[in-house]
Coordinates of C-alpha atoms and ligand atoms in Angstrom, one line a residue:
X111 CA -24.2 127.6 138.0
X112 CA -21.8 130.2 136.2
X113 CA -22.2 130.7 132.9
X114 CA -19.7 132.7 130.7
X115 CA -20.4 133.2 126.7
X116 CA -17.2 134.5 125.2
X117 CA -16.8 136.1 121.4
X118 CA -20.4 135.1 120.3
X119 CA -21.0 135.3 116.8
X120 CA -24.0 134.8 114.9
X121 CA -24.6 135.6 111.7
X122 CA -27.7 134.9 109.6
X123 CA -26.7 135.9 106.0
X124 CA -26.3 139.4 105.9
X125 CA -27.5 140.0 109.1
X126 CA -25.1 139.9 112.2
X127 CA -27.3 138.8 115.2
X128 CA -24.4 138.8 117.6
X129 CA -21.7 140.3 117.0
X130 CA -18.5 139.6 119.5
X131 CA -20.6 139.4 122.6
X132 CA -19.5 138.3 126.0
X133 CA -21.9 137.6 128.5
X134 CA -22.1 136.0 131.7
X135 CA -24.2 134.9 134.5
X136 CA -23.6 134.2 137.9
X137 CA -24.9 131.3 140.4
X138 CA -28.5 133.0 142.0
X139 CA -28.4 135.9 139.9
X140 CA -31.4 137.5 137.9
X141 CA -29.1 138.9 134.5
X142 CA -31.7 140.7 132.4
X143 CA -31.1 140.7 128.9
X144 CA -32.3 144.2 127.6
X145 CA -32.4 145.5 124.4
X146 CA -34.7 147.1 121.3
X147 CA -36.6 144.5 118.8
X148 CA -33.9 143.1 116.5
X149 CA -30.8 143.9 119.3
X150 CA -29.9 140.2 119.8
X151 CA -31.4 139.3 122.5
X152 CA -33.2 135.9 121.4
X153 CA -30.0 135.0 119.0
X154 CA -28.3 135.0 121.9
X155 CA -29.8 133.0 124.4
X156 CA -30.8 130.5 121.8
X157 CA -27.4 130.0 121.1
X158 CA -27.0 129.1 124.9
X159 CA -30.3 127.2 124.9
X160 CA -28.5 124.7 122.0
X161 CA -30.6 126.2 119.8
X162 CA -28.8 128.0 117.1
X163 CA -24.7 127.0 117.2
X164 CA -22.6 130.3 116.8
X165 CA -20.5 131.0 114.1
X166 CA -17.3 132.2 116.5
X167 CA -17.0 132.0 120.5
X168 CA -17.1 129.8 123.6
X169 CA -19.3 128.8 126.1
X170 CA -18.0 128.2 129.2
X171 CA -19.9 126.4 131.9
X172 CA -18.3 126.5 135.9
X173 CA -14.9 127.5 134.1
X174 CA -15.1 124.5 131.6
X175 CA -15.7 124.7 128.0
X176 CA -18.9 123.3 126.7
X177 CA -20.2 122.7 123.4
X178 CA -24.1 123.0 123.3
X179 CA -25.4 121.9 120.2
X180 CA -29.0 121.1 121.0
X181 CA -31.7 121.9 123.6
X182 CA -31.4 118.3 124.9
X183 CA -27.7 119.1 125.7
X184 CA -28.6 122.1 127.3
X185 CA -30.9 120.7 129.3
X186 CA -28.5 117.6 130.6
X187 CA -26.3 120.9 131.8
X188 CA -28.9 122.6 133.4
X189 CA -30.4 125.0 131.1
X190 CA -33.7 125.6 130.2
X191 CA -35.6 128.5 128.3
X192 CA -39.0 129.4 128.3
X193 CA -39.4 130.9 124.9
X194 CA -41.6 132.9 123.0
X195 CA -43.5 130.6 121.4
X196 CA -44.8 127.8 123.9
X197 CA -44.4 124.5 122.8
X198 CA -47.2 122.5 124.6
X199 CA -49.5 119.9 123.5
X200 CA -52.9 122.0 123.7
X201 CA -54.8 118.5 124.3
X202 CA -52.6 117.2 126.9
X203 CA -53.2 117.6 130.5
X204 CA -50.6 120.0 132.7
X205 CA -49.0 116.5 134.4
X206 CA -48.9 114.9 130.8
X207 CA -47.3 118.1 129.5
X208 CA -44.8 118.2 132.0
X209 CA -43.7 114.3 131.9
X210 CA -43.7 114.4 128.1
X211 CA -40.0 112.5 127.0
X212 CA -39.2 112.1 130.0
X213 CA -37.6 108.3 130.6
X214 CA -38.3 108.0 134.1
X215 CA -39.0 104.2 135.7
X216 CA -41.3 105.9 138.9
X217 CA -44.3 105.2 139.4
X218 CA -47.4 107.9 137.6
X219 CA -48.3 108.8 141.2
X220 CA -44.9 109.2 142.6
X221 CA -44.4 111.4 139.4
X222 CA -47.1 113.3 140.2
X223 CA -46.3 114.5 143.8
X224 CA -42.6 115.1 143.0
X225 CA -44.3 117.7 140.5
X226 CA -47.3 118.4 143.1
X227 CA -44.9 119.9 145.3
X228 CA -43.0 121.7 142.8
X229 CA -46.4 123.7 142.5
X230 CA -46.8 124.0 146.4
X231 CA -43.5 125.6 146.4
X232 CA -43.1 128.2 143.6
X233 CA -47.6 129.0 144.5
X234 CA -47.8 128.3 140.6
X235 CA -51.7 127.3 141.3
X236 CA -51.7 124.7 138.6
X237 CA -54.3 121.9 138.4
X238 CA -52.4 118.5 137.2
X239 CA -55.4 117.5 135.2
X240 CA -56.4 120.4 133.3
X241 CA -55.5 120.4 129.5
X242 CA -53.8 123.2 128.0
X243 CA -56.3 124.7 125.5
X244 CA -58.5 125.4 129.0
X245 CA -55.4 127.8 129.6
X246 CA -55.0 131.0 130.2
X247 CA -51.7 132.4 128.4
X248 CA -50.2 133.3 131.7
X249 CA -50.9 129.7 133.2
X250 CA -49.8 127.9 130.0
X251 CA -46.3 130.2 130.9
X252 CA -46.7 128.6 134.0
X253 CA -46.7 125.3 132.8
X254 CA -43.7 125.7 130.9
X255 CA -41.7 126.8 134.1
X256 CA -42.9 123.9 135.8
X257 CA -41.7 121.5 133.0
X258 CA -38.1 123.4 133.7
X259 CA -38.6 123.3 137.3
X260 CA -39.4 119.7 137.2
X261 CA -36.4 118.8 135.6
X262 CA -34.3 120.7 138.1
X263 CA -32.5 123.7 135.6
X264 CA -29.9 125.7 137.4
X265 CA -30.4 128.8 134.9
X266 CA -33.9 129.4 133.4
X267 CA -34.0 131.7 130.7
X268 CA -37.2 133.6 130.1
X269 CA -37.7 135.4 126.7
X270 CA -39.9 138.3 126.7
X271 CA -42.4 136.6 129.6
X272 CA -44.2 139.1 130.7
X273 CA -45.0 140.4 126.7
X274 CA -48.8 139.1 126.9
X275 CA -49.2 139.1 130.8
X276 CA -51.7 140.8 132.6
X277 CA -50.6 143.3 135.3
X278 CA -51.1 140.7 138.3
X279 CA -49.8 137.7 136.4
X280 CA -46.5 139.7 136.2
X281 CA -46.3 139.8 139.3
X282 CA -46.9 136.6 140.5
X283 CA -44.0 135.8 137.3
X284 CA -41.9 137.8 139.5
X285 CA -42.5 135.9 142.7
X286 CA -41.1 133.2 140.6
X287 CA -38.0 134.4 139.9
X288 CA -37.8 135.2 143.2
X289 CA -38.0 132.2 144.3
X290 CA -36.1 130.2 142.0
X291 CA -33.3 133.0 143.3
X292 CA -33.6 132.2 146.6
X293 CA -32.8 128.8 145.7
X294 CA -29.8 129.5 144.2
X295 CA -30.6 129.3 140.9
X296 CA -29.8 132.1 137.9
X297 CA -32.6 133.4 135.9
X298 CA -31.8 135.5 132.5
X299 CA -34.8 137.5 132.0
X300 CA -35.5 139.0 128.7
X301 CA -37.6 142.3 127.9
X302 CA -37.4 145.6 126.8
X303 CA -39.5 146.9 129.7
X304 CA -37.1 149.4 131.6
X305 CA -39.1 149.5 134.6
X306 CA -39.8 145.3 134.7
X307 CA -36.1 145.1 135.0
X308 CA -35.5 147.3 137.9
X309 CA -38.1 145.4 139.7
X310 CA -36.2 142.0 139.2
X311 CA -32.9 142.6 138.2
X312 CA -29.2 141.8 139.9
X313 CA -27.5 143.0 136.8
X314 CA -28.6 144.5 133.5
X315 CA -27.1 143.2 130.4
X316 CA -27.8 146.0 127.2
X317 CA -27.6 145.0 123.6
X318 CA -27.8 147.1 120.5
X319 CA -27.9 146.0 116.5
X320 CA -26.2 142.9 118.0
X321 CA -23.3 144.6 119.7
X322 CA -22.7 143.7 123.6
X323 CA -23.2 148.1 124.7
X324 CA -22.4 146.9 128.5
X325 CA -23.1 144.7 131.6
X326 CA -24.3 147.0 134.7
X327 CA -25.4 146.5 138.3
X328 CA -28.9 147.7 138.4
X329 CA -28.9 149.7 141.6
X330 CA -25.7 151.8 139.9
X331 CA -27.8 153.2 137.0
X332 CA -30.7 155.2 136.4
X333 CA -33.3 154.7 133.5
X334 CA -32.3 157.1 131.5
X335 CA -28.8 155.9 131.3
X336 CA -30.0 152.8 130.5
X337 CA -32.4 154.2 127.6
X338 CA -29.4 155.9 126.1
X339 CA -27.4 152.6 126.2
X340 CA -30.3 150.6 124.3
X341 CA -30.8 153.8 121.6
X342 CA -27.4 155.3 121.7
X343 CA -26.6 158.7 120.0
X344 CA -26.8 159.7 116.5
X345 CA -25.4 162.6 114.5
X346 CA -28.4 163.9 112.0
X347 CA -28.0 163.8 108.4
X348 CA -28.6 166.9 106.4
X349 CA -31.9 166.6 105.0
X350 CA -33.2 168.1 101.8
X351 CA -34.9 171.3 102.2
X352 CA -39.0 170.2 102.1
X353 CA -42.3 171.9 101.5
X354 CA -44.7 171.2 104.3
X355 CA -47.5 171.8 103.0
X356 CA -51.4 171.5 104.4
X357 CA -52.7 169.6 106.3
X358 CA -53.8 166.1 105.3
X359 CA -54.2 163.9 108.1
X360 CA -55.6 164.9 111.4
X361 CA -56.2 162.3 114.5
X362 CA -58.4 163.5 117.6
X363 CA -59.1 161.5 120.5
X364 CA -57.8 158.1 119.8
X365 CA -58.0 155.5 121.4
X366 CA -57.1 151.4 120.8
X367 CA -57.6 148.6 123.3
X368 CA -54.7 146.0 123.2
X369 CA -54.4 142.5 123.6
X370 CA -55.7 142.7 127.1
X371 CA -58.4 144.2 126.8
X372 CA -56.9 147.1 128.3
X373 CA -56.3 150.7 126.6
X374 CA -52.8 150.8 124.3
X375 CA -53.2 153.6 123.3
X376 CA -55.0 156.3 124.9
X377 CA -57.2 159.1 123.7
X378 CA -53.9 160.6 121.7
X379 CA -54.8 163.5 119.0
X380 CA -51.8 164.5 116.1
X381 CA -51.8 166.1 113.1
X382 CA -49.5 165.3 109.7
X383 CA -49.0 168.0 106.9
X384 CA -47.9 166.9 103.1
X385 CA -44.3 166.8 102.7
X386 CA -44.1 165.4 106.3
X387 CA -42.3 162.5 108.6
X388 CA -43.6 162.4 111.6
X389 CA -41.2 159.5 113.6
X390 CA -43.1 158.2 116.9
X391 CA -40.6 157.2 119.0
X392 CA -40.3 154.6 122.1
X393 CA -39.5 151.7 123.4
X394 CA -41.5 148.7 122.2
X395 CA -44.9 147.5 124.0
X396 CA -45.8 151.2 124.9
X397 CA -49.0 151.6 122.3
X398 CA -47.0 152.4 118.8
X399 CA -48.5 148.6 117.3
X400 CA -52.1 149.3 118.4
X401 CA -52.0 152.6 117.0
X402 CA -50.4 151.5 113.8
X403 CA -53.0 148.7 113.4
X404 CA -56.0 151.2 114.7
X405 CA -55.2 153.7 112.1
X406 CA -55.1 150.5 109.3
X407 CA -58.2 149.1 110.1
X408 CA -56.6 146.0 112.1
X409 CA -58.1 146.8 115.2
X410 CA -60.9 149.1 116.1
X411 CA -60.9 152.3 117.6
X412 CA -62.4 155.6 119.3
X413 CA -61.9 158.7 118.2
X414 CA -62.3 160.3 114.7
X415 CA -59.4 160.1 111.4
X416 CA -59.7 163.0 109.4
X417 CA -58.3 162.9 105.8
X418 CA -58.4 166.0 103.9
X419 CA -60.2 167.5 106.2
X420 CA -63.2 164.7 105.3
X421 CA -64.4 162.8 108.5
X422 CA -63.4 158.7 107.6
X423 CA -64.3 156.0 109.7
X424 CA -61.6 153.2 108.4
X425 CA -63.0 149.9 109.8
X426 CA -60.9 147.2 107.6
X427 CA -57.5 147.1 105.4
X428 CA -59.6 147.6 102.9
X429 CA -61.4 150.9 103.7
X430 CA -58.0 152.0 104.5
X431 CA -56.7 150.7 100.8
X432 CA -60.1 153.0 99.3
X433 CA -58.8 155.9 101.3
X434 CA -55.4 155.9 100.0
X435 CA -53.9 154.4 102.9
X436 CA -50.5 152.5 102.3
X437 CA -48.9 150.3 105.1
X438 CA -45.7 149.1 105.4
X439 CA -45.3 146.6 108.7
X440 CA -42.6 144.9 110.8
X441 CA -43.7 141.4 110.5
X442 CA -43.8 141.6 106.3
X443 CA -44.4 137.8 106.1
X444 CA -47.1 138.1 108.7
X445 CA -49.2 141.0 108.1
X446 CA -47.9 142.4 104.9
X447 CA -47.4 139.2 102.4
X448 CA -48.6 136.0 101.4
X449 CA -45.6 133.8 101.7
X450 CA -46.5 130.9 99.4
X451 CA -47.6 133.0 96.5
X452 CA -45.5 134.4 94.0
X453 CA -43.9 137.5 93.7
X454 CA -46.2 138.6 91.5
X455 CA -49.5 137.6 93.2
X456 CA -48.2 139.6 95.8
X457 CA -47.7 142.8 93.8
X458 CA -51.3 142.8 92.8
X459 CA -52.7 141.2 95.4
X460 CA -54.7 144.1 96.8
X461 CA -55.8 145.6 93.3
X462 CA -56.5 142.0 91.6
X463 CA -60.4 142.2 91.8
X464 CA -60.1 146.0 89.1
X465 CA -59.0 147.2 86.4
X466 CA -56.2 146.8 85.0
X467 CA -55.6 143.5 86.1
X468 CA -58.8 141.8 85.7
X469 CA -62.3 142.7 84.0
X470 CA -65.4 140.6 85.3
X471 CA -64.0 138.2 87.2
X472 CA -61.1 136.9 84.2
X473 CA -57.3 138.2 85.3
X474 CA -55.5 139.8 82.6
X475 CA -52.1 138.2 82.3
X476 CA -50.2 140.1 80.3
X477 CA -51.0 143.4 82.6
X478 CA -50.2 141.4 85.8
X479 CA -46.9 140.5 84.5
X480 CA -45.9 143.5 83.1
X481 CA -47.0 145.7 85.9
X482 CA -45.1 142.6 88.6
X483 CA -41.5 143.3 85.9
X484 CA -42.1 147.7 86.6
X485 CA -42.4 147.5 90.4
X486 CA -39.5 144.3 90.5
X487 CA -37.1 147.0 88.3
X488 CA -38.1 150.2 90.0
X489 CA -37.6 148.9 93.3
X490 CA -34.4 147.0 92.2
X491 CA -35.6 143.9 94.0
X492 CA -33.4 140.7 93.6
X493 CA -34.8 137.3 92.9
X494 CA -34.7 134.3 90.4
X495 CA -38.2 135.0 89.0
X496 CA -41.3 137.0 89.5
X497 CA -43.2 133.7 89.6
X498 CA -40.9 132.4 92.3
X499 CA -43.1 132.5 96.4
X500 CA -42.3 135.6 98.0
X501 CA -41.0 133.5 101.1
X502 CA -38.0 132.9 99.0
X503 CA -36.7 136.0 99.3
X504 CA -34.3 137.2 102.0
X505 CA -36.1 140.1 103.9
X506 CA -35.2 142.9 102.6
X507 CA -36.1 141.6 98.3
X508 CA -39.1 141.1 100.6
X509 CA -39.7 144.1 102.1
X510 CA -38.9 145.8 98.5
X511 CA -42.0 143.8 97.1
X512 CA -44.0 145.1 100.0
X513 CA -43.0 148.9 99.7
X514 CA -43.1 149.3 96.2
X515 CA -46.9 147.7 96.1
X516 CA -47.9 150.1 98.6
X517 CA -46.3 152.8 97.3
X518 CA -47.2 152.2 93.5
X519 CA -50.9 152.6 94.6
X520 CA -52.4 156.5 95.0
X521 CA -51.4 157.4 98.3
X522 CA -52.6 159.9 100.9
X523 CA -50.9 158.6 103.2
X524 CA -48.2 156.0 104.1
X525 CA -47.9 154.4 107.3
X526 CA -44.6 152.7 108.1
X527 CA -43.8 150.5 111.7
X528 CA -40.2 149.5 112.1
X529 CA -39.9 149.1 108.2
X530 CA -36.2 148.0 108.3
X531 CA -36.7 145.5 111.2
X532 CA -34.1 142.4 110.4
X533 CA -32.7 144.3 107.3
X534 CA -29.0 144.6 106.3
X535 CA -27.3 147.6 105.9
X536 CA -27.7 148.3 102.0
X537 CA -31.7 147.7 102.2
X538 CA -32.6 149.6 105.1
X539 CA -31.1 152.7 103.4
X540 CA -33.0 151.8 99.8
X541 CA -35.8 151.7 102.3
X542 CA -35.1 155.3 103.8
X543 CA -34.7 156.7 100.2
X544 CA -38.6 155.3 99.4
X545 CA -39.7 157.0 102.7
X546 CA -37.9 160.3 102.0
X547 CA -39.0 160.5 98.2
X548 CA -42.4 159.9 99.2
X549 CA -42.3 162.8 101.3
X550 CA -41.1 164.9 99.1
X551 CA -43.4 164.0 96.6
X552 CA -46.2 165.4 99.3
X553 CA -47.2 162.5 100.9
X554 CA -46.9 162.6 104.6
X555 CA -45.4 159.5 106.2
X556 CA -46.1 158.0 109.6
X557 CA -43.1 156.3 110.6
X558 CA -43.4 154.2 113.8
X559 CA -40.1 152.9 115.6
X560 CA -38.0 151.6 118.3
X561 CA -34.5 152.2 116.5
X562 CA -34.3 156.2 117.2
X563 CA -31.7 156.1 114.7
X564 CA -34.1 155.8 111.9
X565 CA -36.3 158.2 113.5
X566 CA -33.3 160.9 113.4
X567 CA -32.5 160.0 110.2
X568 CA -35.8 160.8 108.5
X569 CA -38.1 162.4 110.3
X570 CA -38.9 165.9 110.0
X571 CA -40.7 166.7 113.4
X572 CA -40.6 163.6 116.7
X573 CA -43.4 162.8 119.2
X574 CA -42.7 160.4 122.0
X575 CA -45.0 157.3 122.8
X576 CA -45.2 156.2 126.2
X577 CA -47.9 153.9 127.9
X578 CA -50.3 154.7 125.3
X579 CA -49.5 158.5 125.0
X580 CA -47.7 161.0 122.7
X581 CA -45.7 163.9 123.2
X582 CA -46.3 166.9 121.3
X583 CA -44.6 167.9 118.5
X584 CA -40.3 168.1 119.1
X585 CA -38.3 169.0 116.2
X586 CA -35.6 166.5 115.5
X587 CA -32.6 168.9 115.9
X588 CA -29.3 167.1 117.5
X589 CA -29.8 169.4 120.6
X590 CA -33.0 167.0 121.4
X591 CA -31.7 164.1 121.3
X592 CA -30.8 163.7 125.5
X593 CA -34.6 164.8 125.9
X594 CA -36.1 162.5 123.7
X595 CA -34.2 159.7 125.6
X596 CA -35.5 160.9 128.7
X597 CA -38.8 160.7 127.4
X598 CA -38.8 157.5 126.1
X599 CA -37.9 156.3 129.6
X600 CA -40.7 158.4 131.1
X601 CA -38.7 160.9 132.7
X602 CA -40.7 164.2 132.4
X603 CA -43.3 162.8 130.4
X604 CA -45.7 164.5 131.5
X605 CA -44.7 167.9 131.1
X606 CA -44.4 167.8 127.3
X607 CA -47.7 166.2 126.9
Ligands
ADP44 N1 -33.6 132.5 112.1 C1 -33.3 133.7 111.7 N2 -33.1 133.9 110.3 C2 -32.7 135.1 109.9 N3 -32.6 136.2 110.6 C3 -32.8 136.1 111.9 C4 -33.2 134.8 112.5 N4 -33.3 135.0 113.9 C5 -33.0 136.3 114.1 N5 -32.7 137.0 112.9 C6 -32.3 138.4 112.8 O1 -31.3 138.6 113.7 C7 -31.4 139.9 114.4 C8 -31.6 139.7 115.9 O2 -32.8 139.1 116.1 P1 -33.2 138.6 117.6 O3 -32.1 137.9 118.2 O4 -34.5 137.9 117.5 O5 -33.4 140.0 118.3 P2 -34.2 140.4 119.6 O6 -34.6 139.1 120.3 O7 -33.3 141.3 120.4 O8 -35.4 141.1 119.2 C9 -32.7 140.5 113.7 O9 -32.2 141.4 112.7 C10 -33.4 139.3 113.2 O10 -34.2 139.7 112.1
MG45 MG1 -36.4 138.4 120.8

């Protein structure tokens, strides 16, 4: 099957997704789709999935035009994706799971060795009968294959699969792909894993803040080319003359197990003075979450936090909160806010049990609203009422809320993870100004991100994070820039540890 996208277009609100992309993919081909967190990537495929429809281009399917306005259509073409998210039905067996609305008129047991053999054949190791919730999440991934399989796709599209994979379920992901190659099929494979797509990849496919950066055989580039493709180059602002001052925070010897049960991040030791930014750099999924969550009391840790020179073992959000912690995440709906409460519950969410707001368990109104009208007006956030759920709000009135609650309580330090993630233009830089002026005001700001443009922008001094390690200290002068790409792809990493 050849597929060619032509022009796409996707716009949610302010945000361009996609942004005149072309894209295509050839019969027996593995295309990888590569590109930092918020680059496209999903939008994209989504779009080709039936999914999302696009606000401008064509689809063409072997040279005709097709119009592919739901997943069901999709499928009828030939198209199936594997996405994030699985959609499964955790009581249902595998074999149930994999007939489910389908109108077929065979037989159960025919049904079942047509998909029988589908398992001999692509070694997916599958048992027909078990139900999903006995899963493992590499095996439920497998189940979703084999519903594709099953109903014979000619392109499989496979968003981030390998994100929550052990090391040897990767690999047998891979043997997959092979397979379904070999076969003549196409396979778009979505990560941000340099190495993962070297391993697999026919041609590499690079997206950046929704803009198509360039299609490349994989055997005619190196990682680092590819690196500076996802990150591109940045001129560096002039930035306001600063007074580092002591040294408030001080990290030795930490380390965070991940999702896995594997080390993330791994025994790592840095230092941040008042005045500071300190931007850890990288490319997604090498340790920068588990350390964010470590330091915030989301995950536990080894090692020893120092905070003005006092030893502090920070075991929950809320120890972090009594140490003067603030944290401003990614996910703000997830992690950072309540969506169904108001604007103003959210504002006081964390202090609501003290003074001001409330005195032996009765909430004081008046101090609630008029504290909720302060942060909404200082932090110029836009919205119909302070009463009105926070999930109302577009993402960056949203991620206004968040910062100005944070940074409204006394502070040591601020922790910040890809804090314009999703945000239009005019936000991310109110965002930036926050960042800077808390800086300036003394308090040293961890800021944690894929988009090395925001990095450059704001941070004072740059340390690379790669498989769970940092750098030391680079300063974040223009004539750093090739190196810091290098690093992020690995290259040398160990000589500037
Ligand atoms: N349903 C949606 N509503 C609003 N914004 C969205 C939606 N889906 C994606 N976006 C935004 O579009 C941009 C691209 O997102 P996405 O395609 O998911 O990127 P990637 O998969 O490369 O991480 C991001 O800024 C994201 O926040
Ligand atoms: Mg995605």
């Amino acid at each position: 099957m050849q597929i060619k996208m032509e022009g796409i277009v996707k716009k949610f609100g302010s945000v361009v997704a996609n942004s005149q992309v072309d894209f295509d993919v050839l019969p027996g081909e593995v295309h990888s789709l590569l590109g930092e967190n918020g680059a496209g990537k999903t939008t994209l495929m989504k779009i080709l999935y039936g999914i999302h429809i696009p606000d401008e281009g064509k689809i063409f399917i072997n040279g005709e035009e097709s119009f592919i306005q739901s997943p069901r259509i999709a499928l009828e073409k030939g198209i199936g994706m594997v996405q994030q998210h699985f959609s499964l039905v955790p009581s249902f067996s595998v074999f149930e799971n994999v007939i489910l609305g389908l109108k077929s008129r065979e037989k159960l047991d025919k049904l079942r060795r047509a998909v029988e053999e589908i398992i001999e054949r692509f070694h997916l190791g599958l048992d027909l009968d078990t139900k999903i919730w006995q899963l493992s999440h590499g095996e439920k991934q497998k189940v979703e294959i084999l519903k594709f399989l099953y109903r014979d796709v000619d392109l499989l599209i496979l968003d981030e699969p390998t994100s929550a994979l052990a090391p040897s379920e990767v690999y047998s992901l891979f043997d997959i792909i092979r397979e379904l190659k070999s076969t003549g099929k196409s396979v778009v494979f979505i990560t941000h894993k340099l190495e993962e797509v070297f391993t697999v990849s026919d041609r590499i496919t690079i997206l950046r803040t929704g803009k198509k950066i360039a299609t490349v055989d994989a055997t005619s580039v190196s990682p680092q080319e590819v690196v500076k493709m996802m990150v591109g180059e940045y001129t560096i602002i002039e930035k306001f003359p600063k007074n580092i001052g002591k040294e408030i925070l001080r990290v030795r010897n930490f380390t965070v197990i991940g999702d896995r049960g594997t080390p993330a991040v791994r025994n790592i030791s840095f230092d941040l003075r008042a005045g500071e930014i300190l931007g850890i750099a990288g490319v997604e999924g090498n340790g920068q979450r588990e350390l964010a969550e470590g330091l915030y009391g989301l995950r536990t840790y080894d090692g020893e936090i120092f905070l003005h020179g006092n030893h502090v073992r920070i075991n929950s959000p809320q120890k972090a909160l009594s140490y003067g912690i603030g944290y401003i995440p990614e996910d703000r709906f997830v992690t950072g806010l309540i969506p169904d409460l108001s604007v103003s519950e959210n504002i006081v969410l964390k202090s609501i049990s003290g003074t001001p707001f409330s005195s032996k368990g009765i909430i004081n109104r008046e101090k609630v609203r008029n504290f909720s009208e302060k942060v909404v007006k200082k932090y110029r956030v836009s919205l119909p009422s302070i009463w009105a759920p926070i999930k109302k709000l577009s993402g960056g009135n949203a991620q206004k809320v968040l910062a100005g609650r944070e940074l409204e309580a006394p502070l040591n330090l601020l922790i910040a993870v890809n804090p314009t993630n999703g945000l239009d233009v005019a936000s991310t830089e109110h965002i930036h100004k926050l960042l800077l002026k808390t800086s300036q005001n003394g308090i040293p700001v961890l800021l944690i991100s894929t988009d090395l443009e925001e990095i450059y922008k704001i941070s004072d001094i740059i340390v690379v994070m790669y498989k769970g390690k940092l750098t030391k200290r680079i300063e974040a002068l223009p004539e750093n820039q090739e190196l810091i790409g290098q690093l992020m792809a690995g290259v040398n990493f160990e000589k500037y540890l």
